[in-house]
PDB file of C-alpha atoms in Angstrom:
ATOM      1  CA  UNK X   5     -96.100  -3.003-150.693  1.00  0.00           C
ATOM      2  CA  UNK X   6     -96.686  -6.395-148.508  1.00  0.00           C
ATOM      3  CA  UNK X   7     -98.405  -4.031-145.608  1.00  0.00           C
ATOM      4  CA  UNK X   8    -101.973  -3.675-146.321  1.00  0.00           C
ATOM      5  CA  UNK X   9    -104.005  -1.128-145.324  1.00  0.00           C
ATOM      6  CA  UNK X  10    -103.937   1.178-142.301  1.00  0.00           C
ATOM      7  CA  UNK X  11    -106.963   3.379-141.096  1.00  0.00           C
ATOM      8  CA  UNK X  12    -106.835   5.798-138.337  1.00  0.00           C
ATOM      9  CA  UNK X  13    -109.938   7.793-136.766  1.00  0.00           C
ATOM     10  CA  UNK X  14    -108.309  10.115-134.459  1.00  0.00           C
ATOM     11  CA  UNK X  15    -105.945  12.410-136.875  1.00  0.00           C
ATOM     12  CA  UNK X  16    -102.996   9.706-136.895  1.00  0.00           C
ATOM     13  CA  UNK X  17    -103.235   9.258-132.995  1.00  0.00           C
ATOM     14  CA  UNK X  18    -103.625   5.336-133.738  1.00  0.00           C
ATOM     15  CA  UNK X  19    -104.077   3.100-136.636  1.00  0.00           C
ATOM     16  CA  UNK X  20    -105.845  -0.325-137.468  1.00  0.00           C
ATOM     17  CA  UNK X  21    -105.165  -2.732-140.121  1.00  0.00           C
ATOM     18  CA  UNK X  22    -108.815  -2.912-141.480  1.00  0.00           C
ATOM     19  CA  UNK X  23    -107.647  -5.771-144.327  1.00  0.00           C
ATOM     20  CA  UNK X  24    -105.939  -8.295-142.554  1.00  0.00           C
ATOM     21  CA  UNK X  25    -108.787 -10.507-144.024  1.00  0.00           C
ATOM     22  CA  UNK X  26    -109.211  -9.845-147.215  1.00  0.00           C
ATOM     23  CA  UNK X  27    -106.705 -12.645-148.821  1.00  0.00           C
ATOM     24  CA  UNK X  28    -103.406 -10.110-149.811  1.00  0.00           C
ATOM     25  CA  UNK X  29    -101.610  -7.342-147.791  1.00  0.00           C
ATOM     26  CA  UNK X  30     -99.929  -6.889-151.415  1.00  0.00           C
ATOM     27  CA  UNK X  31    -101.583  -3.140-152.381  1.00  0.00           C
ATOM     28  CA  UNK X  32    -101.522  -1.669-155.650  1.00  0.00           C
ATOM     29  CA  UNK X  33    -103.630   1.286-154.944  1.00  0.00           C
ATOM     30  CA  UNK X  34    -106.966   2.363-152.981  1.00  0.00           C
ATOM     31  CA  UNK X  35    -109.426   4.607-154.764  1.00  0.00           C
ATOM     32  CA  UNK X  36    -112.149   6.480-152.719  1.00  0.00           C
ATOM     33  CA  UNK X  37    -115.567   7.210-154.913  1.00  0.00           C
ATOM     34  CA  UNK X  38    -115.729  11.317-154.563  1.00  0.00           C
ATOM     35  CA  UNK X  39    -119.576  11.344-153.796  1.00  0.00           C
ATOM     36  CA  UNK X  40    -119.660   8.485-151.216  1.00  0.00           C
ATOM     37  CA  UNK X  41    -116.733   8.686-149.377  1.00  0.00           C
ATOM     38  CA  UNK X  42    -117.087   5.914-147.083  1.00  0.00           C
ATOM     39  CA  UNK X  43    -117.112   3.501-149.981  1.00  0.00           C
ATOM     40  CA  UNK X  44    -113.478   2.329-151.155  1.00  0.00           C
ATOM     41  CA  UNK X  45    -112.119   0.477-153.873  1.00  0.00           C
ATOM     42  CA  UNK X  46    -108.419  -1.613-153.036  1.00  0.00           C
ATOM     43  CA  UNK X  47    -106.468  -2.623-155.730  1.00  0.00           C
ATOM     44  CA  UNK X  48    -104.574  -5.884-154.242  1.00  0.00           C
ATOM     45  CA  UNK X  49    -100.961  -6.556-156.587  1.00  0.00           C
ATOM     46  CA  UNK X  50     -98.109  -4.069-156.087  1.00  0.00           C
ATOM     47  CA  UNK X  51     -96.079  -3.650-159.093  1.00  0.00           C
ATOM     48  CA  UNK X  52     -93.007  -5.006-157.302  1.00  0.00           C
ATOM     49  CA  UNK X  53     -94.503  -8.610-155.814  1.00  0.00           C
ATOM     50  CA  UNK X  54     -97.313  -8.953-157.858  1.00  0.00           C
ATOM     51  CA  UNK X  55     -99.439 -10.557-155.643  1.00  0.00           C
ATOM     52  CA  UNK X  56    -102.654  -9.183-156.407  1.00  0.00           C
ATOM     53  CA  UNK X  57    -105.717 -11.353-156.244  1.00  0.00           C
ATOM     54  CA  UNK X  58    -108.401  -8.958-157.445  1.00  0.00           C
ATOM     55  CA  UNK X  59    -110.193  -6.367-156.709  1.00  0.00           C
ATOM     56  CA  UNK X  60    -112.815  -5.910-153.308  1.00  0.00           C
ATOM     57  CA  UNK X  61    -114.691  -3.057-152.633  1.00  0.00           C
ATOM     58  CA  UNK X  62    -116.075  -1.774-148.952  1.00  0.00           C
ATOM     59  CA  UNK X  63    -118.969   0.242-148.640  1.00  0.00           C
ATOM     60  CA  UNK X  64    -118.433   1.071-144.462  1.00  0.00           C
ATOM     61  CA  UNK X  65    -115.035   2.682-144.997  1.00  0.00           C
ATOM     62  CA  UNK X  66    -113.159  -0.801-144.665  1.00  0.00           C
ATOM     63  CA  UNK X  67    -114.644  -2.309-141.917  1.00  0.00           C
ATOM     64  CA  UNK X  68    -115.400  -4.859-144.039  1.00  0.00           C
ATOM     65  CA  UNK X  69    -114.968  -5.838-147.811  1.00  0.00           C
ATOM     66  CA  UNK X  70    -116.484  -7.608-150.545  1.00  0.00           C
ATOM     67  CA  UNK X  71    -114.989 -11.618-152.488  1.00  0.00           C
ATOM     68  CA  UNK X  72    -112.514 -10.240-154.736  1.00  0.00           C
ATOM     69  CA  UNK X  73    -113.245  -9.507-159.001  1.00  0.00           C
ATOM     70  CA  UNK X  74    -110.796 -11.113-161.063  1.00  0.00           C
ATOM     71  CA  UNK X  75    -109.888  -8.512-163.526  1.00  0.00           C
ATOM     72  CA  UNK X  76    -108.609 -10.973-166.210  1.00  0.00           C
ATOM     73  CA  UNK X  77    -105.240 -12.775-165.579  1.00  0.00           C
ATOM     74  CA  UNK X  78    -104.174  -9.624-163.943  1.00  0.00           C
ATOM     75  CA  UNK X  79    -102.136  -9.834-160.736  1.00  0.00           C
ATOM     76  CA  UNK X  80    -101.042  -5.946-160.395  1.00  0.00           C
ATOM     77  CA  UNK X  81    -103.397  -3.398-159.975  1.00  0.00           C
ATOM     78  CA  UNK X  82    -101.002   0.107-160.886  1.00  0.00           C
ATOM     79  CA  UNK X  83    -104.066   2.508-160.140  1.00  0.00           C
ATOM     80  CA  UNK X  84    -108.359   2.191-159.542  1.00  0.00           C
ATOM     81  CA  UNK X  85    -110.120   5.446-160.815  1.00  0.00           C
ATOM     82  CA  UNK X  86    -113.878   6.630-159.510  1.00  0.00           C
ATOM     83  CA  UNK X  87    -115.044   8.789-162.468  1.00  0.00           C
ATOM     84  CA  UNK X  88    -115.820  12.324-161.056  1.00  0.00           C
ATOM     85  CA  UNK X  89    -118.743  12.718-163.275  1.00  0.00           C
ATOM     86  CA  UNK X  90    -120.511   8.938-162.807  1.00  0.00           C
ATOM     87  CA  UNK X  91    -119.439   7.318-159.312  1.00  0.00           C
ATOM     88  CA  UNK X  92    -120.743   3.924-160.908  1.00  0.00           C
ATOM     89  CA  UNK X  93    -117.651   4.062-163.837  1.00  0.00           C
ATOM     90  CA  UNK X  94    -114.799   2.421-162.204  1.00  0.00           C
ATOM     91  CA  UNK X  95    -111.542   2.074-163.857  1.00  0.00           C
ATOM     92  CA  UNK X  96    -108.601  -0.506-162.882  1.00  0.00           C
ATOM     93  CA  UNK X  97    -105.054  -0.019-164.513  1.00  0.00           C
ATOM     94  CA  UNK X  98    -103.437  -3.439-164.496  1.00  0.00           C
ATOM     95  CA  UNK X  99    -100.328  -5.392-166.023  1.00  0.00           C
ATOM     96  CA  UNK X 100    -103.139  -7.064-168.539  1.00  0.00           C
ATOM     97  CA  UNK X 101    -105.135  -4.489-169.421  1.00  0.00           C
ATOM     98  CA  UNK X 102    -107.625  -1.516-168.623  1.00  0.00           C
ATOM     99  CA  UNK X 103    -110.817  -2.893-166.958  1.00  0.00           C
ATOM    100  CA  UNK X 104    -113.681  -0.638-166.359  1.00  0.00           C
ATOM    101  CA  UNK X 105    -117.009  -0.942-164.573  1.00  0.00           C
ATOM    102  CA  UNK X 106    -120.263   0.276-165.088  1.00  0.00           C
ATOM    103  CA  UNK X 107    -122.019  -1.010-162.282  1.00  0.00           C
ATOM    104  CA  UNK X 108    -119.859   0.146-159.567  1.00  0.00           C
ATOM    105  CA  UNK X 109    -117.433  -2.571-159.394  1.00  0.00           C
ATOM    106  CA  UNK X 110    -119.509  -5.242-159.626  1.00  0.00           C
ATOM    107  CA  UNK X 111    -118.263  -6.380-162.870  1.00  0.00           C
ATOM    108  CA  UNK X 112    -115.393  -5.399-165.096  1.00  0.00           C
ATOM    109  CA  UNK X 113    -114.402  -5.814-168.468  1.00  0.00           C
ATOM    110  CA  UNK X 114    -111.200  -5.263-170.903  1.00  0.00           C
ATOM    111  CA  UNK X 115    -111.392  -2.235-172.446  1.00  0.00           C
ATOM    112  CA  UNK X 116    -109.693  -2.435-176.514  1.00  0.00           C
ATOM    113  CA  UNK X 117    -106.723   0.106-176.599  1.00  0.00           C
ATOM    114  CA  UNK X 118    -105.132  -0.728-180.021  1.00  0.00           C
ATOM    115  CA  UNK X 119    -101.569   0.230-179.037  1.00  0.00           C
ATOM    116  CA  UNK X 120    -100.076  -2.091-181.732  1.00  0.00           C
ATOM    117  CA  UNK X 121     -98.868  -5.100-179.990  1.00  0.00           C
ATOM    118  CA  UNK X 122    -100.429  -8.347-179.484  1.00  0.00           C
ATOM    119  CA  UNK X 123    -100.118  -8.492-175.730  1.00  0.00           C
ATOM    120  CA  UNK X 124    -102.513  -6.501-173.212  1.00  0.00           C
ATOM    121  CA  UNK X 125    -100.397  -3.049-172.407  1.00  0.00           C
ATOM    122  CA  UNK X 126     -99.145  -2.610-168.920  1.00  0.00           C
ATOM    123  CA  UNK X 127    -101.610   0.412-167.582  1.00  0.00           C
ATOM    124  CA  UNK X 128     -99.186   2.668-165.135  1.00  0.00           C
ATOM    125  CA  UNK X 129    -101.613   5.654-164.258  1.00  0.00           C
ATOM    126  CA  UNK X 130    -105.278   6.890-164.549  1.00  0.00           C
ATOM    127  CA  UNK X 131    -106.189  10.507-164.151  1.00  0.00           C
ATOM    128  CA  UNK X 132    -109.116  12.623-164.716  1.00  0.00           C
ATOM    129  CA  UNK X 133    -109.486  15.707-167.038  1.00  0.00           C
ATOM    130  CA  UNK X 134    -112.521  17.217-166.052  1.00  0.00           C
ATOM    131  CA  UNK X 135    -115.853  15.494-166.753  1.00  0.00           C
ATOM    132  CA  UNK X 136    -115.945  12.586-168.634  1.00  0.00           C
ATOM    133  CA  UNK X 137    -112.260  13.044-169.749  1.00  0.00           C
ATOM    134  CA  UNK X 138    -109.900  10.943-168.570  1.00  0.00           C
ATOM    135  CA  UNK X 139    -106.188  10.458-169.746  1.00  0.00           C
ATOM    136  CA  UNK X 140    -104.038   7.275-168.928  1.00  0.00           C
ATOM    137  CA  UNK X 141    -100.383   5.845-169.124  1.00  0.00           C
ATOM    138  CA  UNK X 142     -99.303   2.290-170.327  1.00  0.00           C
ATOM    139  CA  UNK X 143     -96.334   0.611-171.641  1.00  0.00           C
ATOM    140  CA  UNK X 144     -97.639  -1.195-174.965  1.00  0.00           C
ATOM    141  CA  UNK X 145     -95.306  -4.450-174.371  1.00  0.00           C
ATOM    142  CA  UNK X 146     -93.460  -4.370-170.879  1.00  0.00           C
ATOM    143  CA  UNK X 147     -91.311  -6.782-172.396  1.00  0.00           C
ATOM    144  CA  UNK X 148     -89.960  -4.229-175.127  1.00  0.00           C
ATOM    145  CA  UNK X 149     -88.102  -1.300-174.979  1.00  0.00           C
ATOM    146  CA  UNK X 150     -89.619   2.294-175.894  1.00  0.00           C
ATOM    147  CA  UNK X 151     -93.534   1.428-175.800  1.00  0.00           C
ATOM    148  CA  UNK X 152     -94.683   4.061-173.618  1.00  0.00           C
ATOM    149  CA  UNK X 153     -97.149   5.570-174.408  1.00  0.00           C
ATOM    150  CA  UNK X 154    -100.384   7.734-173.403  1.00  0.00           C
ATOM    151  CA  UNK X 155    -104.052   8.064-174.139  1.00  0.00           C
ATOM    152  CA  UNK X 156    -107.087  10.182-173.797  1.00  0.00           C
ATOM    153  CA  UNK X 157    -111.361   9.430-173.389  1.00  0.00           C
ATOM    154  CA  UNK X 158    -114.022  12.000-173.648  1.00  0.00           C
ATOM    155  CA  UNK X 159    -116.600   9.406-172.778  1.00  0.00           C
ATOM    156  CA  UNK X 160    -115.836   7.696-169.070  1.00  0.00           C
ATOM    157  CA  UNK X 161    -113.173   5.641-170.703  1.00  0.00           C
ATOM    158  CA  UNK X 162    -114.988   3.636-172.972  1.00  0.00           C
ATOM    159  CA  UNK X 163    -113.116   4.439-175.893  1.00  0.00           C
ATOM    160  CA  UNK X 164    -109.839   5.774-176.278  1.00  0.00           C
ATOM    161  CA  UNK X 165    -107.119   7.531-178.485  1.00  0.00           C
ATOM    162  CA  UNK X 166    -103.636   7.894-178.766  1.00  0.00           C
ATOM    163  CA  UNK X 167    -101.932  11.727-177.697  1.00  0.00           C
ATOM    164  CA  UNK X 168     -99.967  13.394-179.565  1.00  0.00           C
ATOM    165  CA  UNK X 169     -96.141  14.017-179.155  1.00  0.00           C
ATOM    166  CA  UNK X 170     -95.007  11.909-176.464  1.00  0.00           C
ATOM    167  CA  UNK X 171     -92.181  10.540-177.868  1.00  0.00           C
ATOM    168  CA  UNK X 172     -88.279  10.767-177.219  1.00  0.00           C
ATOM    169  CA  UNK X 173     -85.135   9.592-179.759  1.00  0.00           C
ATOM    170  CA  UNK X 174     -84.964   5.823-178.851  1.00  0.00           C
ATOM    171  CA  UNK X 175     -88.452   5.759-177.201  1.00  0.00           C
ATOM    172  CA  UNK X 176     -90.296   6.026-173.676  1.00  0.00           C
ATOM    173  CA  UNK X 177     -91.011   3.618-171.193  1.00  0.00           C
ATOM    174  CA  UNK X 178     -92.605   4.068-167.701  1.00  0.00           C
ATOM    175  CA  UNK X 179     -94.930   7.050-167.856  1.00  0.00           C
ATOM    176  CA  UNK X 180     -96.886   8.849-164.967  1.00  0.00           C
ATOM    177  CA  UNK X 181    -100.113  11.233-165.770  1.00  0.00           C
ATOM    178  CA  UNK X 182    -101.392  13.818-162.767  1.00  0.00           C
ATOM    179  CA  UNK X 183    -103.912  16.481-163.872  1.00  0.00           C
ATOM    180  CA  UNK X 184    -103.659  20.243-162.592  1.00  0.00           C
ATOM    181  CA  UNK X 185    -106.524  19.995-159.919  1.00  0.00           C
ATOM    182  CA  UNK X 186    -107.396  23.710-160.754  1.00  0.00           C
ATOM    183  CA  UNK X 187    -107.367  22.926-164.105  1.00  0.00           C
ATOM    184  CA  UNK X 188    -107.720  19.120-165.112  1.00  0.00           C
ATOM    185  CA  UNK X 189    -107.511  19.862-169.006  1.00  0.00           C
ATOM    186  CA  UNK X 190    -104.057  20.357-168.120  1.00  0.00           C
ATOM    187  CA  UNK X 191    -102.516  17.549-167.884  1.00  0.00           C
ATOM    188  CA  UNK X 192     -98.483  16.128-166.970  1.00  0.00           C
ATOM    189  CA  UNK X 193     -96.355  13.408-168.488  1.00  0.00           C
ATOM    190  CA  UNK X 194     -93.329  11.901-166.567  1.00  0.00           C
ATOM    191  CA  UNK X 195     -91.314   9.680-168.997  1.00  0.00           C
ATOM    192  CA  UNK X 196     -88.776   7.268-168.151  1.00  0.00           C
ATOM    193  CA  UNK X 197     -86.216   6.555-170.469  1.00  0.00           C
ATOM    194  CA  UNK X 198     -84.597   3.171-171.533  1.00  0.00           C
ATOM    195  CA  UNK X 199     -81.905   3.281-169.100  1.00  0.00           C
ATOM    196  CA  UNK X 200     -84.271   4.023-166.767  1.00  0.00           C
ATOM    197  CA  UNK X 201     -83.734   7.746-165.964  1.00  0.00           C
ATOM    198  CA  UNK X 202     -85.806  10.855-166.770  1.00  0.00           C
ATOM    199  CA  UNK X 203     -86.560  11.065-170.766  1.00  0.00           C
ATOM    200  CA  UNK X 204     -89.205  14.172-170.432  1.00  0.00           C
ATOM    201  CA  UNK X 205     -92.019  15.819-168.874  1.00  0.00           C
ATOM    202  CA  UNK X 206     -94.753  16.194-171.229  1.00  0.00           C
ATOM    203  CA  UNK X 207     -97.123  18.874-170.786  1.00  0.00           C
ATOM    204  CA  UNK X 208    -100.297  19.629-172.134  1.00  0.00           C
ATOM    205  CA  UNK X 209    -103.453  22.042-172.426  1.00  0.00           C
ATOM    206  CA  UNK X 210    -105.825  20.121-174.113  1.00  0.00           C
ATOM    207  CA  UNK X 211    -107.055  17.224-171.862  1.00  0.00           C
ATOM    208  CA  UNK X 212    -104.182  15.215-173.028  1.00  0.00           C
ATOM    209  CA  UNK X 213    -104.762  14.745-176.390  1.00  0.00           C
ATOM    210  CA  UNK X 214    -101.828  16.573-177.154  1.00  0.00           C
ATOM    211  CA  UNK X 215     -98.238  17.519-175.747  1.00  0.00           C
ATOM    212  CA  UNK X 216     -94.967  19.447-175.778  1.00  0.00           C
ATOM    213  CA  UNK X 217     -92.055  18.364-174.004  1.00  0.00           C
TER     214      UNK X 217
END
């Protein structure tokens, strides 16, 4: 948070600051694309400044980087997701929305998830369940208590549907998704609670659509 981004080249022997120029050192998250790993994707808003002014891409590795993309009135960026199956799907978890590209960050637009509140949700985490699932973690009003909630695409994230069963007495807030990497259609919850502890870890087999605490 407030530090930018730090490359070495030589195992951790030194380091450079490769986005000094790039308008923010406020980071929200850095997402390499699987199949091209010299081409990076930098979130700019952490959730505890927000600062963010966009998103820029670099194609060299971060030697240099592209004008930022506005991604709404969005000035956190929580997570950016490269789709394992299409490199040129690119997903952006913000505090206005979910914003995906199909052109490999060149544009983005607001993705509809119809969590039941008026405002954009608050997107906390992205992760992939294998193909062209994906599941994801949002708060449906950050400004109310006990809308956490989680979702899950079978198509790249262009459409979306609510799980199953993640849900505490008095509600969720905060929640964080990881897939097993030897087994992505497994997929973990972590819940915060209203008082900000620990509510649950979810757990489930199914690619997310459904849990168990």
């Amino acid at each position: 948070s407030g530090g930018g981004v730090w490359k070495t080249v030589n195992g951790g022997v030194s380091w450079t600051a490769p986005t000094e120029g790039v308008g923010s050192l406020s980071v929200g998250w850095v997402a390499m694309d699987p199949g091209q790993p010299h081409t990076l994707y930098l979130g700019l808003g952490d959730p505890f400044d927000g600062t963010g002014i966009g998103l820029v891409k670099s194609t060299n590795g971060g030697t240099t980087w592209s004008a930022p993309v506005f991604l709404g009135n969005s000035t956190i960026i929580n997570q950016v997701l490269v789709s394992p199956a299409a490199s040129n799907v690119v997903l952006a978890g913000t505090n206005a929305g979910l914003f995906r590209s199909t052109d490999s960050g060149a544009t983005f637009n607001v993705v509809p998830i119809a969590t039941g509140q008026a405002v954009q949700p608050y997107v906390w985490s992205i992760a992939s369940t294998g193909g062209t699932g994906l599941v994801l973690s949002l708060e449906a009003d950050i400004a109310g208590a006990g809308t956490g909630q989680v979702w899950s695409s079978i198509d790249n994230g262009a459409t979306w549907t609510r799980s199953v069963n993640v849900e505490k007495a008095g509600g969720v807030e905060r929640i964080t998704v990881a897939s097993a990497p030897s087994s992505p259609n497994i997929v973990y919850a972590m819940a915060t609670s209203g008082s900000g502890g620990l509510a649950e870890i979810f757990r489930s087999t199914t690619g997310g659509m459904f849990f168990r605490g």
